[in-house]
mmCIF file of C-alpha atoms in Angstrom:
data_model
loop_
_atom_site.group_PDB
_atom_site.id
_atom_site.type_symbol
_atom_site.label_atom_id
_atom_site.label_comp_id
_atom_site.label_asym_id
_atom_site.label_seq_id
_atom_site.Cartn_x
_atom_site.Cartn_y
_atom_site.Cartn_z
ATOM 1 C CA MET A 242 -19.257 43.489 23.377
ATOM 2 C CA SER A 243 -21.895 40.746 23.130
ATOM 3 C CA ILE A 244 -24.430 39.329 25.566
ATOM 4 C CA LYS A 245 -26.122 35.969 26.029
ATOM 5 C CA LEU A 246 -29.675 35.768 27.329
ATOM 6 C CA HIS A 247 -31.390 32.495 28.181
ATOM 7 C CA VAL A 248 -35.166 32.642 27.545
ATOM 8 C CA TRP A 249 -37.730 29.907 28.021
ATOM 9 C CA GLY A 250 -41.461 29.299 28.352
ATOM 10 C CA ASP A 251 -44.314 26.811 28.126
ATOM 11 C CA PHE A 252 -45.576 27.999 24.740
ATOM 12 C CA ALA A 253 -44.417 30.165 21.836
ATOM 13 C CA CYS A 254 -45.721 31.275 18.446
ATOM 14 C CA PHE A 255 -43.421 32.973 15.945
ATOM 15 C CA THR A 256 -45.977 33.366 13.181
ATOM 16 C CA ARG A 257 -45.048 32.681 9.572
ATOM 17 C CA PRO A 258 -46.134 35.758 7.541
ATOM 18 C CA GLU A 259 -47.106 33.622 4.535
ATOM 19 C CA MET A 260 -49.941 32.028 6.541
ATOM 20 C CA LYS A 261 -52.864 34.399 5.988
ATOM 21 C CA VAL A 262 -55.725 32.722 7.869
ATOM 22 C CA GLU A 263 -54.454 30.438 10.613
ATOM 23 C CA ARG A 264 -51.394 31.042 12.752
ATOM 24 C CA VAL A 265 -48.509 28.658 12.154
ATOM 25 C CA SER A 266 -45.240 29.115 14.025
ATOM 26 C CA TYR A 267 -41.741 28.859 12.673
ATOM 27 C CA ASP A 268 -39.790 25.887 14.001
ATOM 28 C CA VAL A 269 -37.672 28.172 16.188
ATOM 29 C CA ILE A 270 -37.531 31.747 17.404
ATOM 30 C CA SER A 271 -36.953 34.357 14.683
ATOM 31 C CA PRO A 272 -34.210 37.027 14.949
ATOM 32 C CA SER A 273 -36.816 39.812 15.130
ATOM 33 C CA ALA A 274 -38.578 38.111 18.059
ATOM 34 C CA ALA A 275 -35.209 37.561 19.739
ATOM 35 C CA ARG A 276 -34.341 41.246 19.330
ATOM 36 C CA SER A 277 -37.664 42.221 20.915
ATOM 37 C CA LEU A 278 -36.918 39.982 23.895
ATOM 38 C CA VAL A 279 -33.544 41.650 24.438
ATOM 39 C CA GLU A 280 -35.056 45.123 24.042
ATOM 40 C CA ALA A 281 -37.694 44.280 26.662
ATOM 41 C CA VAL A 282 -34.852 43.936 29.154
ATOM 42 C CA TYR A 283 -32.818 46.965 28.044
ATOM 43 C CA TRP A 284 -33.462 49.510 25.294
ATOM 44 C CA LYS A 285 -32.117 52.988 24.653
ATOM 45 C CA PRO A 286 -32.581 55.178 21.554
ATOM 46 C CA GLN A 287 -28.792 55.528 21.276
ATOM 47 C CA ILE A 288 -28.224 51.828 20.529
ATOM 48 C CA ARG A 289 -29.507 49.168 18.154
ATOM 49 C CA TRP A 290 -29.425 45.493 19.065
ATOM 50 C CA GLN A 291 -28.283 42.958 16.481
ATOM 51 C CA VAL A 292 -28.852 39.245 17.057
ATOM 52 C CA THR A 293 -25.776 37.267 15.997
ATOM 53 C CA SER A 294 -26.794 33.692 16.818
ATOM 54 C CA LEU A 295 -29.672 31.663 18.223
ATOM 55 C CA HIS A 296 -29.067 28.571 20.344
ATOM 56 C CA VAL A 297 -31.979 26.111 20.394
ATOM 57 C CA ILE A 298 -31.769 24.189 23.668
ATOM 58 C CA LYS A 299 -34.814 21.908 23.687
ATOM 59 C CA PRO A 300 -36.259 19.676 20.921
ATOM 60 C CA ILE A 301 -38.761 21.276 18.543
ATOM 61 C CA ARG A 302 -42.287 20.261 19.583
ATOM 62 C CA PHE A 303 -45.589 21.542 18.151
ATOM 63 C CA THR A 304 -49.104 21.568 19.530
ATOM 64 C CA SER A 305 -52.436 22.961 18.270
ATOM 65 C CA LEU A 306 -55.091 25.102 19.915
ATOM 66 C CA ARG A 307 -57.811 27.618 19.128
ATOM 67 C CA ARG A 308 -57.494 31.233 20.227
ATOM 68 C CA ASN A 309 -60.093 33.980 20.556
ATOM 69 C CA GLU A 310 -59.029 37.096 18.668
ATOM 70 C CA VAL A 311 -60.549 40.432 17.700
ATOM 71 C CA ALA A 312 -61.446 40.429 14.006
ATOM 72 C CA SER A 313 -60.675 44.109 13.316
ATOM 73 C CA LYS A 314 -58.704 47.067 14.602
ATOM 74 C CA ALA A 315 -59.435 50.726 15.197
ATOM 75 C CA PRO A 316 -59.175 52.679 11.886
ATOM 76 C CA SER A 317 -56.085 54.873 11.645
ATOM 77 C CA GLY A 318 -58.234 57.758 10.389
ATOM 78 C CA SER A 319 -60.413 57.629 13.511
ATOM 79 C CA ILE A 320 -57.319 57.574 15.709
ATOM 80 C CA ALA A 321 -55.823 60.611 13.951
ATOM 81 C CA LYS A 322 -59.147 62.468 14.241
ATOM 82 C CA ALA A 323 -59.424 61.686 17.956
ATOM 83 C CA MET A 324 -55.862 62.877 18.544
ATOM 84 C CA LYS A 325 -56.582 66.122 16.704
ATOM 85 C CA ASN A 326 -59.900 66.836 18.449
ATOM 86 C CA GLY A 327 -58.927 65.479 21.851
ATOM 87 C CA ARG A 328 -61.928 63.148 21.869
ATOM 88 C CA GLY A 329 -63.394 60.263 19.907
ATOM 89 C CA SER A 330 -64.791 56.776 20.103
ATOM 90 C CA LEU A 331 -62.031 54.212 19.630
ATOM 91 C CA GLY A 332 -63.439 51.298 21.582
ATOM 92 C CA LEU A 333 -63.663 47.765 20.208
ATOM 93 C CA TYR A 334 -66.288 45.485 21.729
ATOM 94 C CA ILE A 335 -64.879 41.998 21.929
ATOM 95 C CA GLU A 336 -68.243 40.236 22.133
ATOM 96 C CA ASP A 337 -69.348 41.850 18.859
ATOM 97 C CA ASP A 338 -66.065 41.354 17.022
ATOM 98 C CA ARG A 339 -64.698 38.030 18.220
ATOM 99 C CA GLN A 340 -63.358 35.292 15.996
ATOM 100 C CA GLN A 341 -61.707 31.965 16.681
ATOM 101 C CA ARG A 342 -58.522 31.048 14.851
ATOM 102 C CA ALA A 343 -56.641 27.789 14.924
ATOM 103 C CA ALA A 344 -52.964 28.035 15.800
ATOM 104 C CA THR A 345 -50.057 25.630 15.480
ATOM 105 C CA ILE A 346 -47.637 26.691 18.176
ATOM 106 C CA LEU A 347 -44.465 25.515 19.891
ATOM 107 C CA ARG A 348 -44.452 24.029 23.381
ATOM 108 C CA ASP A 349 -41.773 23.783 26.068
ATOM 109 C CA VAL A 350 -39.223 26.038 24.370
ATOM 110 C CA SER A 351 -35.792 27.188 25.496
ATOM 111 C CA TYR A 352 -33.301 29.389 23.645
ATOM 112 C CA VAL A 353 -30.108 31.313 24.252
ATOM 113 C CA ILE A 354 -29.967 34.585 22.344
ATOM 114 C CA GLU A 355 -26.533 35.930 21.521
ATOM 115 C CA ALA A 356 -26.558 39.586 20.509
ATOM 116 C CA ARG A 357 -24.479 42.722 20.310
ATOM 117 C CA PHE A 358 -25.374 46.382 19.956
ATOM 118 C CA ASP A 359 -24.217 49.228 17.750
ATOM 119 C CA ILE A 360 -23.971 52.852 18.847
ATOM 120 C CA LEU A 361 -26.164 54.944 16.559
ATOM 121 C CA SER A 362 -24.967 58.457 17.360
ATOM 122 C CA GLY A 363 -22.800 60.490 19.669
ATOM 123 C CA GLU A 364 -19.870 59.533 21.857
ATOM 124 C CA GLU A 365 -21.659 56.893 23.880
ATOM 125 C CA ASN A 366 -19.918 54.817 26.530
ATOM 126 C CA VAL A 367 -20.234 51.240 25.274
ATOM 127 C CA ALA A 368 -19.251 49.717 28.617
ATOM 128 C CA LYS A 369 -22.019 51.704 30.340
ATOM 129 C CA HIS A 370 -24.755 50.182 28.184
ATOM 130 C CA LEU A 371 -23.312 46.690 28.524
ATOM 131 C CA ASP A 372 -23.111 47.025 32.302
ATOM 132 C CA GLN A 373 -26.699 48.284 32.547
ATOM 133 C CA PHE A 374 -28.003 45.392 30.469
ATOM 134 C CA ASN A 375 -26.097 42.844 32.549
ATOM 135 C CA ARG A 376 -27.337 44.289 35.836
ATOM 136 C CA ARG A 377 -30.951 44.401 34.677
ATOM 137 C CA ALA A 378 -30.886 40.870 33.258
ATOM 138 C CA ARG A 379 -29.085 39.532 36.336
ATOM 139 C CA ASP A 380 -31.749 41.037 38.615
ATOM 140 C CA GLY A 381 -34.670 39.924 36.429
ATOM 141 C CA ARG A 382 -35.718 43.498 35.616
ATOM 142 C CA CYS A 383 -37.368 44.523 32.336
ATOM 143 C CA PHE A 384 -39.215 47.467 30.798
ATOM 144 C CA GLN A 385 -42.060 45.152 29.787
ATOM 145 C CA ARG A 386 -42.660 41.454 30.301
ATOM 146 C CA PRO A 387 -40.797 39.597 27.522
ATOM 147 C CA TYR A 388 -42.954 37.262 25.462
ATOM 148 C CA LEU A 389 -42.435 34.472 22.963
ATOM 149 C CA GLY A 390 -44.125 35.720 19.805
ATOM 150 C CA CYS A 391 -47.559 36.447 21.345
ATOM 151 C CA ARG A 392 -48.092 38.480 24.497
ATOM 152 C CA GLU A 393 -50.007 35.709 26.253
ATOM 153 C CA PHE A 394 -46.933 33.464 25.958
ATOM 154 C CA ALA A 395 -44.787 35.090 28.630
ATOM 155 C CA ALA A 396 -41.049 34.333 28.722
ATOM 156 C CA ASP A 397 -38.755 33.809 31.670
ATOM 157 C CA PHE A 398 -35.165 34.944 31.224
ATOM 158 C CA ALA A 399 -31.748 34.763 32.834
ATOM 159 C CA LEU A 400 -28.351 36.210 32.004
ATOM 160 C CA VAL A 401 -25.716 33.740 30.805
ATOM 161 C CA GLU A 402 -22.513 35.180 32.269
ATOM 162 C CA ASP A 403 -19.991 32.519 31.293
ATOM 163 C CA ASP A 404 -19.691 29.314 29.293
ATOM 164 C CA HIS A 405 -20.179 27.182 32.408
ATOM 165 C CA ALA A 406 -23.700 28.598 32.815
ATOM 166 C CA MET A 407 -24.606 27.874 29.191
ATOM 167 C CA PRO A 408 -27.471 25.341 28.969
ATOM 168 C CA SER A 409 -26.590 22.174 27.078
ATOM 169 C CA VAL A 410 -28.243 21.457 23.740
ATOM 170 C CA ASP A 411 -30.474 18.391 23.551
ATOM 171 C CA PRO A 412 -28.784 15.536 21.619
ATOM 172 C CA GLU A 413 -31.815 15.370 19.326
ATOM 173 C CA LEU A 414 -30.741 18.698 17.817
ATOM 174 C CA MET A 415 -27.284 17.522 16.791
ATOM 175 C CA GLY A 416 -26.487 17.593 13.085
ATOM 176 C CA GLU A 417 -27.559 20.005 10.358
ATOM 177 C CA ARG A 418 -31.140 20.995 9.630
ATOM 178 C CA ASP A 419 -32.338 23.422 6.941
ATOM 179 C CA LEU A 420 -35.299 25.380 8.345
ATOM 180 C CA GLY A 421 -36.001 27.260 5.110
ATOM 181 C CA TYR A 422 -36.452 30.993 4.738
ATOM 182 C CA MET A 423 -37.244 32.850 7.941
ATOM 183 C CA LEU A 424 -38.112 36.446 8.748
ATOM 184 C CA HIS A 425 -34.924 38.221 9.759
ATOM 185 C CA ASP A 426 -36.336 41.617 10.724
ATOM 186 C CA ILE A 427 -38.340 44.605 9.520
ATOM 187 C CA ASP A 428 -36.480 47.585 8.032
ATOM 188 C CA PHE A 429 -38.505 50.400 9.581
ATOM 189 C CA ALA A 430 -36.335 53.053 7.918
ATOM 190 C CA HIS A 431 -37.415 51.912 4.434
ATOM 191 C CA ASP A 432 -41.210 51.572 4.376
ATOM 192 C CA MET A 433 -41.214 48.686 6.876
ATOM 193 C CA THR A 434 -39.639 46.308 4.364
ATOM 194 C CA PRO A 435 -39.403 42.698 5.623
ATOM 195 C CA HIS A 436 -36.078 40.910 5.189
ATOM 196 C CA PHE A 437 -35.633 37.128 5.095
ATOM 197 C CA PHE A 438 -32.679 34.763 5.364
ATOM 198 C CA ARG A 439 -32.056 31.040 4.969
ATOM 199 C CA ALA A 440 -31.982 29.583 8.483
ATOM 200 C CA VAL A 441 -29.695 26.583 8.873
ATOM 201 C CA MET A 442 -29.366 25.002 12.317
ATOM 202 C CA ARG A 443 -26.097 23.208 13.053
ATOM 203 C CA ASP A 444 -25.907 21.343 16.362
ATOM 204 C CA GLY A 445 -28.701 23.532 17.695
ATOM 205 C CA VAL A 446 -27.105 26.840 16.644
ATOM 206 C CA ILE A 447 -28.363 29.231 13.952
ATOM 207 C CA GLU A 448 -25.881 31.877 12.824
ATOM 208 C CA VAL A 449 -27.733 35.113 12.002
ATOM 209 C CA PRO A 450 -26.191 37.416 9.358
ATOM 210 C CA PRO A 451 -26.460 41.219 9.624
ATOM 211 C CA LEU A 452 -29.618 42.748 8.191
ATOM 212 C CA THR A 453 -27.632 44.083 5.239
ATOM 213 C CA GLY A 454 -25.410 40.991 5.008
ATOM 214 C CA LYS A 455 -24.976 38.438 2.264
ATOM 215 C CA GLY A 456 -27.889 36.051 1.881
ATOM 216 C CA VAL A 457 -30.497 38.411 3.387
ATOM 217 C CA LYS A 458 -33.294 39.180 0.928
ATOM 218 C CA SER A 459 -36.174 41.649 1.030
#
């Protein structure tokens, strides 16, 4: 019971966690970012999406820019105190806390995400969830606007309903390319542990193992 979702946009940034100062994107979309895109279209607490493969449609192209960001965030202690008291000052003033950071991002990206979902609990109707996702994606509906790594890089999306509607991979992507270790996903059930896997692209396709599968390391 799998789905295929075509996503594309002008820019994308799937930040490498090892880059501490400047933002540098992975060469392609990461499985965790792909999962978030699918969940933006359809999410229920009874299911968990698992990305099974990533299809890279357009050639990998980078560009550089500088972005204005806020240098800090509201302290968690102040947030907890405000929630307890029902009041508090949690505002951040951009003009007083702005910083510029260079970013190496992707441009003109296009991917097809192939994913399936697992039922977490109860006697859920699998066909019901699949039908709801297909209807929402077909109509262009979403819970929140999908984005490509950063919220300012909005993504367009369309349901791929059969093989004839599958976008063709650019010839430049033919062959095998080792993309190195890539963030697979975050294990929120175990202290938000990050998991990584060796991403190998063959003819534009990256096969994604399960989070607990062979070759996935924390």
